[in-house]
Structures are given as structure tokens and as C-alpha cells.
XYZ file of C-alpha atoms in Angstrom:
488
model
C 16.484 -22.053 51.723
C 13.313 -21.030 52.563
C 14.349 -21.670 56.472
C 17.883 -20.028 56.008
C 16.566 -17.092 54.003
C 13.417 -16.277 56.049
C 15.662 -17.009 59.162
C 18.493 -14.858 58.528
C 17.993 -12.394 55.639
C 15.307 -9.494 55.175
C 13.917 -10.547 51.711
C 10.281 -10.682 50.679
C 8.367 -13.828 49.375
C 9.091 -12.469 46.239
C 12.609 -12.043 46.120
C 12.643 -15.807 47.485
C 11.015 -16.254 44.304
C 13.724 -14.599 42.321
C 15.836 -16.749 44.314
C 14.165 -19.943 43.906
C 13.886 -19.545 39.876
C 17.701 -19.047 39.862
C 18.429 -22.271 41.462
C 16.552 -24.099 39.204
C 18.064 -22.643 36.531
C 21.799 -22.125 37.686
C 23.101 -26.025 36.854
C 23.130 -24.418 33.264
C 25.441 -21.534 34.320
C 27.685 -24.130 36.213
C 28.388 -26.577 33.893
C 29.150 -24.000 31.405
C 31.600 -22.222 33.878
C 33.238 -25.510 34.468
C 32.592 -24.394 38.405
C 30.464 -24.769 41.023
C 28.416 -21.901 42.552
C 27.264 -20.708 45.882
C 24.936 -18.512 46.796
C 25.371 -16.099 49.349
C 23.024 -13.462 50.970
C 23.456 -10.771 53.514
C 21.778 -11.013 56.368
C 19.395 -8.815 58.700
C 21.754 -6.983 60.272
C 24.225 -6.429 57.228
C 27.263 -7.627 58.516
C 27.243 -11.478 57.758
C 26.270 -13.293 54.944
C 24.516 -16.483 54.340
C 24.699 -19.298 52.176
C 21.509 -20.480 50.613
C 22.327 -23.005 47.925
C 25.328 -24.303 46.560
C 25.866 -25.936 42.934
C 28.387 -28.285 41.163
C 29.554 -28.736 38.195
C 28.658 -31.860 35.633
C 31.291 -30.745 33.598
C 34.462 -30.641 35.453
C 35.866 -31.061 39.178
C 34.388 -29.736 42.179
C 36.274 -26.792 44.644
C 33.982 -27.851 47.607
C 34.109 -31.019 49.134
C 32.006 -30.158 51.495
C 28.571 -28.948 51.317
C 28.748 -25.029 52.122
C 25.276 -24.382 52.531
C 24.226 -22.925 55.979
C 27.695 -20.852 56.166
C 27.473 -18.036 58.044
C 30.706 -15.144 56.921
C 31.733 -12.077 58.510
C 31.453 -8.982 55.788
C 35.530 -8.142 55.496
C 36.390 -11.917 54.868
C 35.501 -11.995 51.411
C 36.203 -8.756 49.451
C 35.179 -10.271 46.333
C 31.147 -10.816 48.004
C 31.309 -7.237 49.490
C 32.137 -5.879 46.592
C 30.173 -7.194 44.093
C 27.422 -6.180 46.612
C 28.353 -3.016 47.550
C 28.953 -2.393 43.564
C 26.577 -4.325 41.602
C 29.268 -5.699 39.223
C 30.720 -8.974 38.492
C 34.143 -9.007 40.796
C 37.300 -10.657 39.051
C 39.855 -9.136 40.497
C 42.242 -11.001 42.963
C 44.995 -13.822 42.747
C 43.894 -18.024 42.986
C 42.951 -19.247 46.919
C 44.383 -22.130 47.393
C 42.044 -24.826 49.192
C 44.068 -28.333 50.180
C 46.628 -27.733 47.915
C 44.195 -26.750 44.712
C 44.213 -23.060 42.733
C 40.669 -21.638 43.329
C 39.779 -19.060 40.570
C 37.021 -16.823 42.443
C 34.440 -14.978 40.572
C 31.568 -12.810 42.496
C 28.417 -12.449 40.173
C 25.513 -9.658 41.881
C 22.379 -11.330 41.809
C 19.995 -8.264 40.911
C 15.957 -8.122 40.556
C 14.097 -4.960 39.608
C 17.171 -3.063 40.723
C 17.965 -4.597 43.771
C 20.798 -6.761 44.453
C 19.543 -9.604 46.377
C 22.451 -11.873 47.043
C 25.954 -12.821 44.920
C 26.703 -15.857 43.746
C 30.413 -17.028 44.390
C 32.094 -18.951 40.738
C 34.621 -21.189 42.427
C 37.157 -22.477 39.030
C 39.072 -25.510 39.984
C 42.497 -24.411 38.022
C 44.438 -27.942 38.768
C 43.698 -29.356 35.219
C 43.840 -26.202 33.343
C 44.746 -26.576 30.140
C 44.471 -25.089 26.391
C 40.325 -24.981 26.138
C 39.015 -26.430 22.780
C 36.554 -24.275 20.380
C 33.941 -26.677 22.664
C 34.970 -24.955 26.093
C 35.607 -21.756 24.534
C 32.003 -21.541 23.722
C 30.866 -23.013 26.908
C 33.264 -20.506 28.773
C 31.627 -17.087 26.429
C 27.513 -18.666 27.128
C 28.395 -18.292 30.641
C 30.211 -14.941 30.672
C 26.744 -13.572 28.839
C 24.843 -15.361 31.425
C 26.591 -14.010 34.150
C 26.456 -10.886 32.829
C 22.024 -11.023 32.391
C 21.884 -12.183 35.773
C 23.998 -9.130 37.357
C 21.655 -6.901 34.951
C 18.445 -8.888 36.777
C 17.386 -9.730 33.154
C 17.935 -13.862 33.592
C 16.463 -16.269 34.746
C 13.194 -15.048 32.674
C 10.422 -14.418 34.483
C 7.463 -16.696 34.447
C 9.195 -19.475 32.470
C 10.026 -22.118 35.125
C 12.437 -24.867 34.112
C 12.226 -28.299 35.079
C 15.861 -29.504 34.807
C 15.190 -33.080 35.154
C 13.113 -33.126 31.766
C 15.054 -30.118 30.049
C 18.302 -30.422 28.349
C 21.477 -29.516 29.707
C 24.809 -28.417 28.281
C 26.496 -32.032 27.912
C 23.593 -33.165 25.695
C 24.127 -30.989 22.925
C 24.492 -27.263 22.531
C 23.903 -24.811 19.583
C 25.359 -20.819 19.477
C 23.531 -18.450 17.670
C 24.022 -15.151 16.292
C 21.632 -12.466 16.732
C 20.347 -13.494 12.913
C 20.054 -17.291 14.048
C 23.285 -18.334 12.247
C 24.706 -21.035 13.539
C 28.344 -19.528 14.934
C 29.452 -23.378 16.786
C 27.557 -26.797 17.238
C 28.784 -29.443 19.602
C 29.417 -32.891 18.146
C 26.201 -34.176 20.194
C 24.134 -31.437 18.912
C 25.142 -32.565 15.139
C 24.775 -36.195 15.954
C 20.700 -35.325 17.105
C 20.350 -33.448 13.926
C 21.530 -35.827 12.196
C 19.518 -38.100 13.544
C 16.534 -35.918 12.041
C 18.110 -36.336 8.525
C 20.777 -33.458 8.269
C 23.129 -34.618 6.016
C 25.462 -31.160 6.395
C 27.141 -29.664 8.998
C 25.165 -26.660 11.126
C 27.854 -23.876 11.856
C 26.716 -21.382 8.795
C 22.795 -22.584 8.346
C 20.061 -20.606 9.650
C 19.394 -22.866 12.406
C 15.325 -22.231 12.215
C 15.033 -22.885 8.830
C 17.327 -25.949 8.700
C 15.253 -27.172 11.679
C 11.924 -26.265 10.096
C 12.390 -28.367 6.516
C 13.688 -31.388 8.272
C 10.564 -31.258 10.173
C 7.373 -32.595 8.331
C 5.775 -29.741 6.805
C 3.080 -28.812 9.114
C 1.920 -25.219 6.876
C 1.656 -21.608 8.647
C 3.143 -23.210 11.492
C 6.595 -23.967 9.471
C 6.848 -19.990 9.982
C 6.537 -20.287 14.199
C 8.620 -22.870 14.286
C 11.976 -21.210 12.620
C 11.120 -18.481 15.156
C 11.123 -21.070 17.563
C 14.803 -22.772 16.535
C 16.357 -19.378 15.964
C 16.059 -18.289 19.635
C 14.544 -15.197 19.982
C 12.353 -15.981 23.148
C 13.195 -18.336 25.779
C 11.251 -21.355 24.968
C 11.080 -24.914 25.183
C 9.459 -27.154 21.947
C 10.189 -30.707 20.523
C 10.844 -31.386 16.395
C 10.394 -34.553 15.055
C 11.246 -35.804 11.272
C 12.493 -38.880 10.011
C 12.393 -40.911 12.895
C 13.713 -38.833 15.508
C 12.726 -36.827 18.051
C 14.947 -34.120 19.322
C 14.082 -31.644 21.892
C 15.256 -27.895 22.340
C 15.431 -24.898 24.301
C 15.958 -21.593 23.585
C 17.224 -18.856 25.818
C 18.543 -15.214 23.688
C 21.490 -13.993 25.088
C 20.558 -10.228 26.057
C 24.737 -9.729 28.526
C 23.635 -5.791 28.009
C 20.700 -5.527 27.028
C 20.277 -5.988 23.374
C 20.068 -9.297 22.267
C 23.787 -10.478 20.755
C 22.540 -14.126 19.577
C 20.964 -17.165 21.632
C 22.340 -20.543 23.251
C 19.906 -23.676 21.791
C 20.873 -26.891 24.466
C 18.585 -29.854 22.774
C 18.850 -33.749 23.324
C 18.014 -36.559 21.400
C 14.967 -37.871 23.004
C 13.896 -40.569 19.988
C 14.473 -43.791 22.256
C 12.414 -41.892 25.091
C 9.405 -40.984 23.046
C 8.948 -44.379 21.632
C 9.068 -45.977 24.648
C 6.329 -43.548 25.787
C 4.334 -44.252 22.964
C 4.980 -48.439 23.840
C 3.540 -47.586 27.046
C 0.400 -45.499 25.868
C -0.059 -48.172 23.385
C 0.261 -50.747 26.279
C -2.290 -48.860 28.214
C -4.749 -48.615 25.957
C -4.661 -52.267 24.960
C -4.896 -53.100 28.484
C -7.959 -51.180 29.119
C -9.336 -52.350 26.149
C -8.779 -56.261 27.089
C -11.005 -55.186 30.342
C -13.131 -53.529 28.570
C -14.161 -56.426 26.711
C -13.920 -59.024 29.530
C -16.275 -56.475 31.264
C -18.780 -57.156 27.745
C -18.032 -61.092 27.724
C -18.992 -60.883 31.489
C -22.742 -58.916 30.766
C -23.281 -61.338 27.679
C -22.485 -64.300 29.998
C -24.791 -62.562 33.084
C -27.531 -62.044 30.132
C -27.692 -65.568 28.907
C -27.940 -66.780 32.922
C -31.011 -64.175 33.365
C -32.609 -66.007 30.140
C -31.736 -69.337 31.464
C -33.535 -68.352 34.923
C -36.391 -67.074 32.791
C -37.050 -70.922 31.389
C -36.303 -72.649 34.552
C -39.293 -74.189 36.170
C -37.698 -74.731 39.514
C -37.415 -72.545 41.907
C -34.144 -73.923 43.496
C -32.616 -73.819 40.302
C -33.995 -69.705 39.096
C -32.186 -68.796 42.882
C -28.941 -70.299 41.867
C -28.622 -69.117 38.506
C -29.763 -65.866 39.635
C -26.893 -65.940 42.275
C -24.172 -66.498 39.650
C -25.564 -62.995 37.910
C -24.899 -61.419 40.664
C -20.935 -63.485 40.800
C -20.635 -62.493 37.268
C -21.590 -58.921 37.657
C -19.375 -57.933 40.446
C -16.303 -59.072 38.638
C -17.738 -57.611 36.014
C -17.891 -53.822 37.814
C -13.965 -54.478 38.775
C -12.967 -55.150 34.567
C -15.377 -52.041 33.836
C -13.550 -49.667 36.543
C -10.252 -50.781 35.427
C -10.992 -50.284 31.752
C -11.266 -46.459 32.559
C -8.030 -46.394 34.210
C -4.386 -45.946 33.734
C -3.095 -48.462 36.040
C -4.431 -51.524 37.502
C -5.248 -49.755 40.703
C -8.999 -49.051 41.006
C -10.794 -46.844 43.623
C -13.204 -49.865 45.188
C -15.526 -47.321 47.102
C -17.877 -47.037 43.813
C -17.541 -50.634 43.357
C -18.552 -51.840 46.809
C -21.633 -48.757 46.435
C -22.557 -50.654 42.740
C -22.494 -53.698 44.609
C -24.597 -52.490 47.610
C -26.755 -51.719 45.287
C -27.047 -54.606 43.253
C -27.378 -57.254 45.930
C -30.043 -54.888 47.609
C -32.351 -55.615 44.287
C -33.241 -59.302 46.084
C -34.129 -57.937 49.062
C -37.104 -59.546 50.853
C -38.384 -56.832 52.663
C -37.961 -53.283 53.599
C -34.061 -53.526 54.066
C -31.627 -50.982 53.644
C -27.611 -51.367 52.928
C -25.080 -48.780 53.838
C -21.266 -47.824 53.340
C -19.340 -46.129 56.115
C -15.440 -45.430 55.981
C -13.482 -45.519 52.779
C -11.853 -48.885 51.321
C -9.747 -46.374 49.197
C -7.505 -47.185 46.535
C -6.606 -51.530 45.776
C -4.327 -53.266 43.696
C -6.776 -55.185 40.844
C -5.231 -58.502 42.479
C -6.993 -57.473 45.359
C -10.391 -55.699 43.866
C -11.639 -58.437 41.929
C -11.873 -61.062 44.261
C -12.699 -58.574 47.467
C -15.655 -57.386 44.604
C -17.301 -61.029 44.867
C -16.526 -62.082 49.047
C -18.686 -58.799 49.421
C -21.485 -60.076 47.127
C -21.691 -62.812 48.708
C -21.490 -61.545 52.516
C -24.176 -59.107 51.446
C -26.768 -61.409 49.255
C -26.173 -64.115 52.897
C -27.028 -61.911 54.792
C -30.289 -60.363 52.941
C -31.518 -64.346 52.409
C -31.174 -65.289 55.317
C -31.214 -62.503 58.447
C -34.700 -61.066 57.158
C -37.590 -62.817 56.187
C -40.127 -61.557 53.343
C -41.607 -57.939 54.998
C -38.961 -56.943 57.430
C -37.846 -54.192 58.160
C -34.125 -53.979 58.892
C -30.132 -52.955 57.731
C -27.006 -53.814 56.584
C -24.200 -51.570 57.321
C -21.041 -52.371 55.788
C -17.475 -50.352 57.123
C -14.200 -50.474 56.081
C -10.944 -48.841 57.910
C -7.672 -48.575 56.804
C -4.980 -50.257 59.124
C -3.006 -48.950 61.714
C -0.078 -47.760 61.993
C 0.367 -47.572 58.197
C -2.861 -47.073 56.114
C -1.380 -49.518 53.235
C -1.583 -52.471 55.814
C -3.809 -53.686 56.002
C -8.185 -53.563 55.906
C -10.750 -54.362 58.410
C -13.724 -54.535 57.111
C -16.877 -55.302 58.874
C -20.639 -56.138 57.217
C -23.483 -55.839 60.048
C -27.109 -57.169 60.150
C -30.216 -56.377 62.756
C -31.377 -59.317 61.277
C -32.546 -62.468 63.485
C -29.159 -64.133 63.751
C -27.188 -67.351 63.456
C -28.739 -70.424 64.615
C -27.724 -72.539 67.211
C -24.590 -74.033 66.833
C -23.437 -72.483 63.713
C -19.629 -72.589 62.806
C -18.730 -70.326 59.982
C -15.688 -71.856 59.484
C -17.278 -75.431 58.731
C -20.608 -74.463 57.123
C -21.551 -76.000 53.364
C -23.213 -73.137 51.972
C -21.228 -72.042 48.260
C -21.562 -69.009 49.310
C -19.308 -69.131 52.387
C -17.034 -71.626 50.927
C -16.199 -69.117 48.316
C -15.749 -66.378 50.788
C -13.715 -68.406 53.150
C -11.098 -69.405 49.747
C -11.545 -66.316 48.632
C -10.238 -64.684 51.617
C -8.299 -67.157 53.142
C -6.673 -68.706 49.622
C -6.289 -65.846 47.971
C -5.783 -62.466 49.628
C -4.369 -63.923 52.835
C -6.567 -62.966 55.188
C -9.123 -63.654 58.511
C -12.699 -64.388 57.797
C -15.170 -65.030 60.938
C -18.740 -64.344 61.826
C -19.972 -63.421 65.441
C -23.322 -62.561 67.075
C -24.475 -59.033 66.602
C -23.616 -57.308 70.186
C -28.061 -56.846 70.470
C -29.170 -58.664 67.916
C -28.146 -59.945 63.955
C -24.827 -60.706 62.396
C -21.539 -59.608 62.209
C -19.488 -60.249 59.866
C -15.383 -59.602 60.233
C -13.208 -59.534 57.269
C -9.366 -58.537 57.952
C -7.118 -58.824 54.868
C -3.684 -57.183 53.778
C -3.594 -54.554 51.212
C -0.863 -55.845 49.057
C -2.398 -58.865 47.285
C -0.495 -62.316 48.142
C 2.446 -63.321 46.119
């Protein structure tokens, strides 16, 4: 719609925003009218109309099999559009049109904003299935007529009220028509069923909807008065009411076809099961986060016990082995701590990598600095947990074997998300400027426990590749190429 309006018309951005607001609401008008809607806007030179939006009803057969958006029609070909645009009134005169042997009644509704007519809505009703209307259909049509008059007067849609039509109640979900005092004149069967879910035993017709709704909802003191006002439809609002184990979502639309409020339209939907499932998911998310939190605490307890044991060891080799185990446990604990703060099983790994680098850097035998370049990005927990251990082992190996006590140096971790899709692969390089690999060293066969852990996790669990190479000038370069998605 933006492209068509800017290409063919002289409407301002504020006018275009008003049309967007109208289009976000007009599914209701289409359903209440049992009719297709097409929005026509005059072109810049005033000689033609361009159709910028279209809506089909959920409550009846369509009048247009084809998409009308983008069509251009010269002035004079559709007199009803001309009359509505020039005179600023709803035009219903004329005989039905025949389209592919289907009679269609056409009406034109001017779209007004701040006293100016921006365009015209063509309302097209398929008359092939017309029959004697029921009370429900008569209420729909009367409500549609009131909304059409409000559009023509520029009082609908309501400025500042952006409605999410995906979650907002629709006419078919449940409809209540109120008079100016808030008394129910008509309630659809679905609306009555929703109120029965709240605990209503009687009929709604003749009842004051605001008072009945406040009685069915749990007592909330002064809030009850506000609830009475909301459910009486005095202002355009969307809200929820819960009672007797049921939850209904309501949307109030004041009806002012001639500038004075004559009543209200209340759309409502039973969302009890939806809210129950949402609460179950919230509870499940909280449980998962609590599990991660407890796992992190347990791992930290294990690490603390290993540290105590290491202090009591007489053997230097045994003490160092226990300290390595502490760091391995700590890297896993960092991942679980991050997961305990998230709503899903995905983590921002850059923070984890920085904490792992800081933790391992504590064992540096000399003045060696560690830094990270690039971004790991967001990773699934199935990738983050083994990758944190791999990173710990590689950094630990570099600091222990690449530098002698007192040496100065640097270890650089570089992460690059793969091409062509950044969610496909992750390339990690760990480069040090230490003394390099020993003569004849084969990283694929080395018996070092740390390298065995790296090979097992990278190739087995992550489905990636691992290699250690001599640096360009000096030192060692470790290259990891892993898929971002976990192995199934």
C-alpha cells in the first residue's frame, strides 16, 4: 500500500498512516457487512482511482475471485465512487452488478480524515446466497452501517488505538450490542457461551453488561468501578476478565454514527485454554531456569571440593590435574549460569567466551594476555556447552605449553560466523605467539587428555573439524570449523 499511495497519489504521510489504521480495523467492517471491501484512492492528477487495499469477509462468499490491489480505473467508469468522493456521503443507489453470473450489490463509503475525503471504500456484497436474515445477521448489518457512517464522518478508526487483529477478538468469536446505557440488546450464541464460562447462569439480553461483568470477576475493590465502565463500552478499549476458572477477552467499540453515542459494540472471545497453556509454558520456563541454576550451583560445589582436595595434595602433578578439572567444571557452570537467566535454550556466547578466557588466563605462567576478536553470536545450548569446554582446553593447552615462566606473549581468539548464511557454520581460530609445536607433533594422535577431549567434542558431538598448525611467523594456530546447529 505504501508504494501504491506514494507512486500514484498526493496523500501525505499522516494520511497514509490513517489509511493503515483503517486497514488494520476493516476486517470487522467486512465481516459485519458480509461483503468484500476495496479501498480506492484518487490519483495525483485526479483522473483515475487506484485500488490500494482489499479485504474479503470471513462470514460470507467473496465477490472478487481476483486480487484487485494495484488496479487503475478512470473517473466516470464507476459513478458510485465519483459520487462518494465528490459529495462526501455514503452512496447506495443503483442496481446490482453482475459478475460471472453473480449479482453483486455495490456501495461506496467515503474515507474522511480531518474534514477531507482521502478515498472511497467500495463495499461489494455477493447476493447469490441472500435469504431472510436472522437476528444475528440483522445485528451484524446494523453495526456495519453504524461503522460505515463513522468512517464517512472521520470518527472511525479511533486515533491512537492500534489493534493487533491476530490477537484481537473478531465478530465471529462473540458479539454483544449495547444501547447507550450499557444494556445488552443482543448477544450472539458464542458471546453467551463465553459468559457462561465465567459463571453466568441467566441470559445476557436486558442485563447491564458492565455490572454483570464486574459481578462475575473476582472482587477487586475500587477496580470494579473501572471494570463496569470498560465493559459498558464508553471508550474504545481492549481488556480481559477472569472468573470462575474462565478468561474472556473483550474489545469495546463505541458507536457514534451521527456524532452522538447511541450504544456500543463489544467483541469477545473465550481465551481460557490459551491463557492456561501460556501459564503452563511460563511455569515450564521457570522450572527449566531453576534447573539450570541448581546445576550451576552443584557444579560450583564440585569445583570447590576439587580445589580443597588440590590444596591437600602433596604431588604437584596431582594438584595440577585437579586444578584442570576445576576449570573444566567451571566452563560448564558458566553456560548453565547463562541459561538460567534466559527464557529459551539459547545463549549469547560472546559473554561466555570472555568469562572462559578470563578464567583460564589466571593460570598464565608469565605476562601473557588473552583477547577475543569477532563475535560468536547466539548459540543453542547443545552447541554452547561442549564449545565452552573445547575453548577451555585449547586456551589451557596454549598457556601451559606455548610459554615459559616469565615470558611475554599473547593469545588471540577469533570467531567468524560462516558464509553464505551466518547461522550455518562457525570458524574459530586460537593463535598464540609462543614457542610453537614440537618436532613431529601430530594433533590428531597426541595422547594429551585435553586434546582428546577437544577431538571427541568437536568431531563427535559438534560434528566439526579440528586442526593445529604452526603459526605464520611463530607460535601455534588452532582452527575449529563447526556447524552452528547441534548434531542430531
